[in-house]
Coordinates of C-alpha atoms in Angstrom, one line a residue:
M130 CA 0.0 0.0 0.0
R131 CA 2.9 2.4 0.8
V132 CA 4.5 1.8 -2.6
H133 CA 1.1 2.4 -4.3
K134 CA 0.7 5.8 -2.5
L135 CA 4.2 7.0 -3.5
T136 CA 3.5 6.1 -7.1
V137 CA 0.3 8.1 -7.1
I138 CA 2.0 11.1 -5.6
A139 CA 4.8 11.0 -8.1
A140 CA 2.3 10.8 -10.9
L141 CA 0.4 13.8 -9.6
A142 CA 3.6 15.9 -9.2
A143 CA 4.6 15.1 -12.8
A144 CA 1.2 16.1 -14.1
A145 CA 1.4 19.4 -12.2
S146 CA 4.9 20.1 -13.5
L147 CA 3.7 19.6 -17.1
S148 CA 0.7 21.9 -16.5
L149 CA 3.0 24.7 -15.2
T150 CA 5.4 24.4 -18.1
A151 CA 2.5 24.7 -20.6
C152 CA 1.3 27.9 -18.9
Q153 CA 4.8 29.4 -19.0
N154 CA 5.2 28.6 -22.7
G155 CA 1.9 30.2 -23.4
D156 CA 3.0 33.5 -21.7
D157 CA 6.3 33.5 -23.6
G158 CA 4.6 33.1 -26.9
A159 CA 2.2 36.0 -26.3
A160 CA 5.1 38.3 -25.3
G161 CA 7.1 37.3 -28.4
S162 CA 4.1 38.0 -30.6
G163 CA 3.6 41.5 -29.1
T164 CA 7.2 42.4 -29.5
S165 CA 7.5 41.4 -33.1
S166 CA 4.4 43.5 -34.1
A167 CA 5.7 46.8 -32.5
P168 CA 7.1 49.3 -35.1
S169 CA 10.8 50.0 -34.9
A170 CA 12.0 53.5 -34.1
S171 CA 13.6 53.9 -37.5
S172 CA 10.2 53.5 -39.2
S173 CA 8.7 56.6 -37.5
K174 CA 8.0 59.5 -39.8
G175 CA 7.9 63.2 -39.2
A176 CA 10.6 63.3 -36.5
P177 CA 12.2 66.8 -36.5
D178 CA 15.9 67.3 -37.0
Q179 CA 17.9 68.4 -34.0
A180 CA 18.3 72.2 -33.6
G181 CA 21.7 73.8 -33.6
S182 CA 22.8 76.6 -31.3
A183 CA 22.5 80.3 -32.1
Q184 CA 25.9 81.9 -32.2
P185 CA 26.5 85.6 -31.3
G186 CA 27.0 87.8 -34.4
G187 CA 30.1 89.5 -35.4
K188 CA 30.7 92.9 -36.9
G189 CA 27.7 92.8 -39.2
G190 CA 25.4 92.6 -36.2
T191 CA 24.0 89.2 -37.1
A192 CA 23.4 86.2 -34.8
A193 CA 22.8 83.1 -36.9
G194 CA 21.3 79.9 -35.6
K195 CA 20.6 76.8 -37.7
G196 CA 18.0 74.3 -36.5
T197 CA 14.8 72.7 -37.4
A198 CA 13.3 71.5 -34.1
A199 CA 10.8 74.3 -34.2
G200 CA 8.9 75.5 -37.2
T201 CA 7.3 72.1 -37.6
T202 CA 3.7 71.0 -37.2
T203 CA 2.9 69.0 -34.2
P204 CA 1.6 65.6 -35.5
G205 CA -2.1 65.5 -35.4
S206 CA -2.5 69.0 -34.0
G207 CA -2.6 71.0 -37.3
E208 CA -0.8 73.8 -35.5
T209 CA 2.5 75.4 -36.6
A210 CA 5.2 75.2 -33.9
K211 CA 6.7 78.4 -32.5
C212 CA 9.9 79.9 -33.8
R213 CA 12.8 79.1 -31.5
T214 CA 15.9 81.2 -31.1
D215 CA 18.0 78.5 -32.9
D216 CA 15.6 78.8 -35.9
L217 CA 16.4 82.5 -36.5
E218 CA 19.1 84.6 -38.0
I219 CA 18.9 87.8 -36.1
K220 CA 20.5 91.1 -37.0
A221 CA 20.1 94.8 -36.0
L222 CA 20.3 97.8 -38.3
D223 CA 20.3 101.5 -37.7
H224 CA 16.9 102.8 -39.0
T225 CA 17.0 106.4 -37.9
I226 CA 15.8 108.9 -40.4
D227 CA 17.4 112.4 -40.6
G228 CA 15.3 114.9 -38.7
D229 CA 13.8 112.4 -36.2
T230 CA 13.8 113.5 -32.6
D231 CA 14.4 109.8 -31.5
G232 CA 16.8 107.2 -32.8
T233 CA 15.5 103.9 -34.3
V234 CA 17.0 100.5 -34.6
A235 CA 15.3 97.7 -36.6
V236 CA 15.9 94.1 -35.5
E237 CA 15.3 91.6 -38.3
L238 CA 14.5 87.9 -37.6
K239 CA 14.9 85.6 -40.6
N240 CA 13.5 82.0 -40.5
R241 CA 16.5 79.7 -41.4
S242 CA 14.9 76.5 -40.1
G243 CA 13.7 75.3 -43.5
R244 CA 10.1 75.1 -42.2
D245 CA 7.4 77.6 -41.4
C246 CA 7.1 78.6 -37.8
A247 CA 4.8 80.8 -35.7
I248 CA 5.9 84.1 -34.1
S249 CA 4.0 86.9 -32.4
G250 CA 4.2 89.3 -29.5
Y251 CA 7.2 91.2 -28.1
A252 CA 10.8 90.2 -28.1
G253 CA 12.8 90.9 -25.0
V254 CA 15.3 93.8 -25.5
D255 CA 18.1 94.8 -23.2
L256 CA 20.8 97.4 -23.8
K257 CA 24.2 96.8 -22.3
T258 CA 25.5 100.2 -21.1
S259 CA 28.3 101.7 -19.1
A260 CA 25.8 102.1 -16.3
G261 CA 24.5 98.6 -16.4
S262 CA 21.7 96.7 -18.2
L263 CA 18.7 98.7 -19.5
S264 CA 15.5 96.9 -20.4
A265 CA 13.3 98.3 -23.1
K266 CA 9.6 99.0 -22.3
R267 CA 6.9 97.7 -24.6
T268 CA 5.0 100.3 -26.6
G269 CA 1.6 98.6 -26.0
E270 CA 0.8 98.2 -29.6
Q271 CA -1.3 95.2 -30.6
A272 CA 0.8 92.2 -31.5
P273 CA -1.2 89.9 -33.9
A274 CA -0.2 86.3 -34.3
G275 CA 1.6 85.3 -37.5
V276 CA 3.4 82.6 -39.3
L277 CA 6.9 83.2 -40.5
K278 CA 7.5 81.4 -43.8
K279 CA 10.8 79.6 -44.3
G280 CA 13.4 81.9 -45.7
K281 CA 11.4 85.0 -44.9
S282 CA 12.0 87.8 -42.4
V283 CA 10.1 89.9 -40.0
A284 CA 11.3 92.9 -38.0
F285 CA 10.5 95.1 -35.0
G286 CA 11.6 98.5 -34.0
I287 CA 13.5 99.9 -31.0
N288 CA 13.1 103.6 -30.3
Y289 CA 15.6 105.5 -28.1
P290 CA 16.3 109.2 -27.3
L291 CA 19.2 110.8 -29.0
N292 CA 21.9 112.3 -26.9
T293 CA 21.7 116.0 -27.8
S294 CA 22.8 117.3 -24.3
G295 CA 26.4 117.9 -25.3
G296 CA 27.6 115.6 -22.5
S297 CA 29.2 112.2 -22.7
G298 CA 25.9 110.5 -21.8
V299 CA 25.6 106.8 -21.1
R300 CA 27.6 104.6 -23.5
I301 CA 25.9 101.6 -25.2
T302 CA 28.0 98.5 -25.5
G303 CA 25.7 95.9 -26.8
L304 CA 22.1 94.7 -27.6
V305 CA 20.6 91.6 -26.2
V306 CA 17.5 90.1 -28.0
T307 CA 15.3 87.3 -26.8
P308 CA 12.6 86.1 -29.3
P309 CA 9.0 85.9 -28.0
D310 CA 8.3 83.0 -25.7
E311 CA 11.9 82.1 -25.6
T312 CA 14.6 82.1 -22.8
K313 CA 17.6 81.8 -25.1
S314 CA 19.1 85.2 -26.1
V315 CA 21.5 86.5 -28.6
T316 CA 23.9 89.4 -28.2
L317 CA 24.4 91.8 -31.1
P318 CA 26.6 94.9 -31.7
W319 CA 24.6 98.1 -31.2
P320 CA 24.1 99.8 -34.6
G321 CA 22.6 103.1 -33.3
T322 CA 24.2 106.1 -31.8
A323 CA 26.9 105.5 -29.3
T324 CA 25.3 107.0 -26.2
L325 CA 22.0 107.7 -24.5
P326 CA 21.3 111.0 -22.6
V327 CA 21.6 110.8 -18.8
T328 CA 18.2 110.7 -17.2
D329 CA 16.9 111.1 -13.7
G330 CA 16.1 107.3 -13.5
S331 CA 12.4 107.8 -13.4
G332 CA 11.8 105.4 -16.3
T333 CA 13.4 103.7 -19.2
P334 CA 13.9 105.9 -22.2
V335 CA 14.0 102.9 -24.6
K336 CA 10.9 101.4 -26.1
V337 CA 10.3 98.3 -28.2
G338 CA 7.5 97.6 -30.6
P339 CA 5.8 94.2 -31.4
I340 CA 7.0 91.7 -34.0
G341 CA 6.1 93.2 -37.4
S342 CA 6.2 96.8 -36.2
A343 CA 9.1 97.6 -38.5
G344 CA 7.9 95.9 -41.6
Q345 CA 8.6 92.5 -43.1
G346 CA 11.3 91.6 -45.6
G347 CA 11.2 89.1 -48.4
E348 CA 14.6 87.5 -48.0

């Protein structure tokens, strides 16, 4: 009787082992099937190229950045992505007209990303001076939304008082521009007059208009 019981127990154990092995093989098969059906990363379409870094401009007052991470359409959204600093070639030009009581600098932003991108609002503008950094104040003009086509340019204006006091004034040493909705800035040579008049410090004498306030170029 003892031998018979041991034989039955061994048979039951063997059956249970076969049952467990069958279940494990079933799980492995399901996992293998799921893995083989997943698309590979290389088959994805619409992935943007990596953006490059904007480099400070030289004597010509240009800061060029090459990149295509922005200026693309978000898959399924139907919306054009915002222009990023690395998508733009930025330069500043003296735009003062003889006889004006104030000086004007036009800042031009050219889309070099190879794709359309959206840009609107006000850029951040700071003047580096011998007395420290001076932030420009917004004019308050309406800033409509717009799409900057690839290879096209848009500009905004900076107005500042001319130093007619006869004194040395405050020397301007550079211009820092931050595109709308961006945190990355570019530093450009200041193309306007060399100094600002000394003020009583009650407010900034420099004002900046919205994107598009200085016209739009075609190149």
